[in-house]
mmCIF file of C-alpha atoms in Angstrom:
data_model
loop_
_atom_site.group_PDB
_atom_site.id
_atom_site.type_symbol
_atom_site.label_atom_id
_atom_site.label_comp_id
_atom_site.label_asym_id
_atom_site.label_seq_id
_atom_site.Cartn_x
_atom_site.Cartn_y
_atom_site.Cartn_z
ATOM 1 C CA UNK A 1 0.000 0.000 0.000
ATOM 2 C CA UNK A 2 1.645 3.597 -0.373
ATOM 3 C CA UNK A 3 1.474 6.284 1.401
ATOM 4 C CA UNK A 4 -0.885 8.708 -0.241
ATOM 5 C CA UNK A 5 -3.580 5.721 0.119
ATOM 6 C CA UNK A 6 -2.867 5.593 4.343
ATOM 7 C CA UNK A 7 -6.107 6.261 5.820
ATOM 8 C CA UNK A 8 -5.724 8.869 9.044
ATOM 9 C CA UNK A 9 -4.942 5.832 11.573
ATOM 10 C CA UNK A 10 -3.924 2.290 10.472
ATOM 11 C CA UNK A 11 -6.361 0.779 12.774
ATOM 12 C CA UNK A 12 -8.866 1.845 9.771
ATOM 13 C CA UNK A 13 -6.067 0.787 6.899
ATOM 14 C CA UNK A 14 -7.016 -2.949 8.638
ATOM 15 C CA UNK A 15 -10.363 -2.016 9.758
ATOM 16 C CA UNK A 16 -11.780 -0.335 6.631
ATOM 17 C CA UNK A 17 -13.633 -3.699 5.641
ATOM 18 C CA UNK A 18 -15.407 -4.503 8.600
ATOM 19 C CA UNK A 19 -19.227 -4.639 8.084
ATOM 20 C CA UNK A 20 -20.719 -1.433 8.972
ATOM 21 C CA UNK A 21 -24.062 -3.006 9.559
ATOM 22 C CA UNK A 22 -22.760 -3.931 13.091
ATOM 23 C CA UNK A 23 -22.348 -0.298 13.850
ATOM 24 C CA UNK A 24 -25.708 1.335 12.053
ATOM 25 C CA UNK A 25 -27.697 -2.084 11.416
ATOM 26 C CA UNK A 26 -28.471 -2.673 14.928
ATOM 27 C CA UNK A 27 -31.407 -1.281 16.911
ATOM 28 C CA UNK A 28 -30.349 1.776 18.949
ATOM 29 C CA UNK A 29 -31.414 2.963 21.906
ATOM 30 C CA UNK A 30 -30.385 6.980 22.272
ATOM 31 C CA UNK A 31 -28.003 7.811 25.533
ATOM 32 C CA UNK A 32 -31.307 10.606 26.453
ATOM 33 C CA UNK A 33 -30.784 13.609 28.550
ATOM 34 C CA UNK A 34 -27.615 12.096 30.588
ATOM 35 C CA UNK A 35 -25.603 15.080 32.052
ATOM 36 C CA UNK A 36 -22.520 16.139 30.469
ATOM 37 C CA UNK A 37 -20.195 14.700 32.766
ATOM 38 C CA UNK A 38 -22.012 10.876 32.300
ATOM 39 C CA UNK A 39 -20.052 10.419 29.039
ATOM 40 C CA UNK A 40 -23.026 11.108 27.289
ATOM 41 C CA UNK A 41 -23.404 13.621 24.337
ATOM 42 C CA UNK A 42 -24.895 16.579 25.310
ATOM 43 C CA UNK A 43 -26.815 18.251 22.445
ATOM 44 C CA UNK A 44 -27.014 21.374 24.570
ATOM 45 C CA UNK A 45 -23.370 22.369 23.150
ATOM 46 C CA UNK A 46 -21.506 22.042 26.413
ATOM 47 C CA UNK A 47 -18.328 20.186 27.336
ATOM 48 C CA UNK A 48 -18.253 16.990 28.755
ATOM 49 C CA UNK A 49 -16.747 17.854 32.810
ATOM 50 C CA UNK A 50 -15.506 14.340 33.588
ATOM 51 C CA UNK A 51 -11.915 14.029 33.324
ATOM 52 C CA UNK A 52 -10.067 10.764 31.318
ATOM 53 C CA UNK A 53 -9.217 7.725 33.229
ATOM 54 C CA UNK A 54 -6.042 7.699 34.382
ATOM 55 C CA UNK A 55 -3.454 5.360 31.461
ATOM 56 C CA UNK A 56 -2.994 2.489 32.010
ATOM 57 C CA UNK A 57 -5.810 1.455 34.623
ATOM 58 C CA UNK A 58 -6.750 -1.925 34.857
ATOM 59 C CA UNK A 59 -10.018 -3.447 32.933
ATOM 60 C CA UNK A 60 -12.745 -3.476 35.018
ATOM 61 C CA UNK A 61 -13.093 -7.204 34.873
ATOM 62 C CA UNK A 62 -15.449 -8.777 37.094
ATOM 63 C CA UNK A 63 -17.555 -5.932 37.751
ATOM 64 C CA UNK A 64 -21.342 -5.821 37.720
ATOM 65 C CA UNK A 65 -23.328 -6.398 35.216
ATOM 66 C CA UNK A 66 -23.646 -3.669 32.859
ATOM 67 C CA UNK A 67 -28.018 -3.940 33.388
ATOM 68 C CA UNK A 68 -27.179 -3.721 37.493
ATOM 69 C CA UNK A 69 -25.480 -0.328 36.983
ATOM 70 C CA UNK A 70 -26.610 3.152 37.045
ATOM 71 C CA UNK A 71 -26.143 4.660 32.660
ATOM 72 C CA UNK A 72 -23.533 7.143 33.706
ATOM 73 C CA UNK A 73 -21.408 4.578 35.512
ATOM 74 C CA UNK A 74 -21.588 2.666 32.177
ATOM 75 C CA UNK A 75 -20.772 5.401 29.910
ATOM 76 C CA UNK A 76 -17.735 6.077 32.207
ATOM 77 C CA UNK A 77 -16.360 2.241 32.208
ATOM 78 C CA UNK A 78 -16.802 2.075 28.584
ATOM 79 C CA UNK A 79 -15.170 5.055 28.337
ATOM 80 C CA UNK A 80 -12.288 4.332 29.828
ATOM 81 C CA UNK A 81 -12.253 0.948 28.016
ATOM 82 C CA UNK A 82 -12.492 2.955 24.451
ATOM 83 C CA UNK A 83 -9.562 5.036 25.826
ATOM 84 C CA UNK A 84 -6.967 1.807 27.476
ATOM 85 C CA UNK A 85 -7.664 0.446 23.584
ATOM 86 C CA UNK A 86 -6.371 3.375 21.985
ATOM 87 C CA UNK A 87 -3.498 3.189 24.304
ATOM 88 C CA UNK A 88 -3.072 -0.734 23.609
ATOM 89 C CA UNK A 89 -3.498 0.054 19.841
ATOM 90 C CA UNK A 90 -1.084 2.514 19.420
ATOM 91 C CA UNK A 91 1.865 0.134 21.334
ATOM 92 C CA UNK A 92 0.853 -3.083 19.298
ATOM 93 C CA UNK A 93 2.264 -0.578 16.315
ATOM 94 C CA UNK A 94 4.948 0.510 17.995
ATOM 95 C CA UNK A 95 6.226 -3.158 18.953
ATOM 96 C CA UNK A 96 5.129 -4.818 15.877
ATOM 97 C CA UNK A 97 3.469 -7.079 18.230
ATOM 98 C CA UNK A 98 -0.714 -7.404 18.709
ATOM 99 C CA UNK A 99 -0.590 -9.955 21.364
ATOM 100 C CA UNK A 100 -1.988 -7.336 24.201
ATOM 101 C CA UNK A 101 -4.561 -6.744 21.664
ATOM 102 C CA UNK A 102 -7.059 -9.082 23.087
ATOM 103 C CA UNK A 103 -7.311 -7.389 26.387
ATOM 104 C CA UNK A 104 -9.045 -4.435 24.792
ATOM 105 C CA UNK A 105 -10.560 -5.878 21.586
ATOM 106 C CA UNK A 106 -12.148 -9.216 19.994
ATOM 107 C CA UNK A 107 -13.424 -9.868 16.539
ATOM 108 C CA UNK A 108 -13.500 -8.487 14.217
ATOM 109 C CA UNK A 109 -11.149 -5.680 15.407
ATOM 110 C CA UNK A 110 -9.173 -8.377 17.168
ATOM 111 C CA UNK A 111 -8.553 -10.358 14.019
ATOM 112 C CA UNK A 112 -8.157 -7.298 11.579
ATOM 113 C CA UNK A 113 -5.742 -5.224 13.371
ATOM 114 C CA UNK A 114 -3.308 -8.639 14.569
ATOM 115 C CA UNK A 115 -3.222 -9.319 10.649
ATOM 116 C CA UNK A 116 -2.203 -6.173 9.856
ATOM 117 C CA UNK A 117 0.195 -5.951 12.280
ATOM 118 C CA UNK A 118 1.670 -9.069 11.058
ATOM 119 C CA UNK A 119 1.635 -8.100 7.486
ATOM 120 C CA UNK A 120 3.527 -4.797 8.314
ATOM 121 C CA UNK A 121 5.956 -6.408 10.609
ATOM 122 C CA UNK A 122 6.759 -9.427 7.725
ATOM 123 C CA UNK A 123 7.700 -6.390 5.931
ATOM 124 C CA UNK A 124 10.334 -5.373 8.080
ATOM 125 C CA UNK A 125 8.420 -1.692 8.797
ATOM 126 C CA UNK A 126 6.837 -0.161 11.283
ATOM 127 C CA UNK A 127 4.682 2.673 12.449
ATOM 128 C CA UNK A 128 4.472 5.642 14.577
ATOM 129 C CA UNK A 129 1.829 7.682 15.093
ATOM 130 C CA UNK A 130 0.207 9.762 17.971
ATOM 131 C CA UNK A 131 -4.103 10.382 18.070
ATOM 132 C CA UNK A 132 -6.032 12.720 19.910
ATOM 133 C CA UNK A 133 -9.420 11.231 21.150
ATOM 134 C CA UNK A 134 -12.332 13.260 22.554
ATOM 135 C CA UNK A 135 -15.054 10.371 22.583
ATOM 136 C CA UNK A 136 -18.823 10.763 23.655
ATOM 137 C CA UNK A 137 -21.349 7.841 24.275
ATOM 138 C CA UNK A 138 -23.963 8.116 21.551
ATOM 139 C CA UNK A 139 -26.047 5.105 21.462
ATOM 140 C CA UNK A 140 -26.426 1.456 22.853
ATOM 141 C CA UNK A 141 -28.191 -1.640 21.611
ATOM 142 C CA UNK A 142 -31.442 -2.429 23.344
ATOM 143 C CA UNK A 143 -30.148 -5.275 25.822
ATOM 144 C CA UNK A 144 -27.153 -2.867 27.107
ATOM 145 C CA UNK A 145 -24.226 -4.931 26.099
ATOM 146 C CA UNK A 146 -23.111 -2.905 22.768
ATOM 147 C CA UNK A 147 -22.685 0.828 23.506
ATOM 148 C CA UNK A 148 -21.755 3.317 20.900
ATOM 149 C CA UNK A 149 -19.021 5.719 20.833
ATOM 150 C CA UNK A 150 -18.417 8.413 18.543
ATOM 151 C CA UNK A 151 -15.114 10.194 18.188
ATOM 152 C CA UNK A 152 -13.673 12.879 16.495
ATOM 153 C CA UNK A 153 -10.194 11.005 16.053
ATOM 154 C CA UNK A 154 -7.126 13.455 15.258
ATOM 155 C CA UNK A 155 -3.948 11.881 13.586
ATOM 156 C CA UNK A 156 -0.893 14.368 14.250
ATOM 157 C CA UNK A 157 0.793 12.159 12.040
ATOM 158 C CA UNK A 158 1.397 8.717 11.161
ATOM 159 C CA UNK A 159 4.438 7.369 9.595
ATOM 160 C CA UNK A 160 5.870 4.134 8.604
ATOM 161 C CA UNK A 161 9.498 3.521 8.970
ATOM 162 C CA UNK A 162 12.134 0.709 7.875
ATOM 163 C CA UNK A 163 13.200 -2.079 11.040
ATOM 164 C CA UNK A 164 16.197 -2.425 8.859
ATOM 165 C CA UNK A 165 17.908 1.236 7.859
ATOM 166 C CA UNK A 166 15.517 3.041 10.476
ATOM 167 C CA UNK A 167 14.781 5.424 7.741
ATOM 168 C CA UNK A 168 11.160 6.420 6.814
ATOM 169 C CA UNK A 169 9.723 4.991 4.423
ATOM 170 C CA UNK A 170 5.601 6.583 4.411
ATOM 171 C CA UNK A 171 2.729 8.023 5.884
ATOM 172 C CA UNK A 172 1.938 11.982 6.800
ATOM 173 C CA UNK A 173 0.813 14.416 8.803
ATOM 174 C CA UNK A 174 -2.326 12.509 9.447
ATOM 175 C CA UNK A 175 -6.142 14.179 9.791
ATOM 176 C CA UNK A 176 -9.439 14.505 11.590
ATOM 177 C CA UNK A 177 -12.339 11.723 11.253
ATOM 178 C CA UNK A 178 -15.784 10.931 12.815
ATOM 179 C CA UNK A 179 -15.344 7.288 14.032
ATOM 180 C CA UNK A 180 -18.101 5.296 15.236
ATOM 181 C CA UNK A 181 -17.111 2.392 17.189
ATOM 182 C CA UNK A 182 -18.961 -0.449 19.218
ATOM 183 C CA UNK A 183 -17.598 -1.181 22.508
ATOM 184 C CA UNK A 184 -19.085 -4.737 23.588
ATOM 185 C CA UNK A 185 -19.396 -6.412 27.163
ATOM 186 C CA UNK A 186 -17.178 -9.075 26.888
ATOM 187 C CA UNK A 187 -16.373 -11.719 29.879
ATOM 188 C CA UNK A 188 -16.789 -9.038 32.234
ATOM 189 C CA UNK A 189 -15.313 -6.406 30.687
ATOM 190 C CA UNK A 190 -15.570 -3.978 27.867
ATOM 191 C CA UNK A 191 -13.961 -4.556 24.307
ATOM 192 C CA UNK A 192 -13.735 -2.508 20.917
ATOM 193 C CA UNK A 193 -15.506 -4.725 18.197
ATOM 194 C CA UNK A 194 -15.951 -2.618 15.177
ATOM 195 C CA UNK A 195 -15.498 0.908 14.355
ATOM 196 C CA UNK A 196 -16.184 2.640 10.800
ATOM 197 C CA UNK A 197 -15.013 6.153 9.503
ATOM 198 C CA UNK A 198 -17.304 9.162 8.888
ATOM 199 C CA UNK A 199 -17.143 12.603 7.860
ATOM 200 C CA UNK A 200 -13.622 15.006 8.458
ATOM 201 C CA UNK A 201 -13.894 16.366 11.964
#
């Protein structure tokens, strides 16, 4: 692939064929009038108050029940869970090396991103890249388990880079995009399981 067809983050170079109809096919429920510092979108035009989860936390794994737990203490787990996988994402590039990946991800995510990682590493490259995420809870399927996030994803830049000469070899200074991405209750904990690209941000 060359560089003036790189998408603004390479987790949408490996994820640009997953099946949108996960995202936009399934029956929605909106988030409603949650306050601004839920995690929820506020239509009203102000700014979301709650501040990121610390890097680096650990998954919430055998907490409650997403159904047993309050909406805003939802939005805020899966939240944090949409942030620790952009945090996991960007160091399985970095290392060349997805197997963290499940922690924060499963299919088809899981599969898409370890194969790309694999085809760029069997290429003796690699890529470095920093994002800027500001991420809202939009939606969530009717039985609680899928909620929606939508992001407005900033690439500073992205660039690829030779294992072998350490010289770079692709990318650029990167972009804004809408992403809409599913974040699924998974064996007690939140995952990533499909995103897909919308409008410049």
């Amino acid at each position: 692939m060359t560089a003036e067809k790189i998408p603004t983050s390479p987790l949408f170079r490996a994820a640009s064929c997953l099946l949108a109809t996960t995202l936009l096919g399934s029956t929605l429920t909106a988030c409603g009038q949650e306050k601004a510092s839920s995690g929820a979108l506020n239509p009203n035009g102000t700014f979301d108050s709650a501040s990121p989860a610390p890097s680096g936390s650990a998954p919430p794994t055998g907490t409650a029940h997403p159904s047993s737990l309050p909406t805003p203490q939802v939005n805020q787990d899966v939240l944090s869970r949409y942030r620790e996988f952009q945090k996991v994402y960007k160091q399985v590039y970095e290392r060349n090396d997805a197997t963290d990946l499940a922690t924060v991800a499963v299919d088809p995510v899981l599969t898409n991103v370890t194969r790309d990682v694999e085809k760029v590493k069997a290429a003796n490259q690699v890529w470095r890249f920093t994002l800027v995420t500001n991420p809202k809870v939009y939606a969530r399927a009717k039985d609680g388990l899928t909620v929606y996030v939508v992001d407005c994803l900033r690439t500073l830049g992205s660039y690829r880079f030779s294992t072998k000469t350490g010289k770079r070899t692709g990318g650029g200074p990167g972009g804004a995009f809408v992403y809409r991405t599913a974040v699924r209750y998974d064996s007690g904990t939140w995952k990533v399981s499909d995103s897909i690209r919308d409008e410049k941000c």
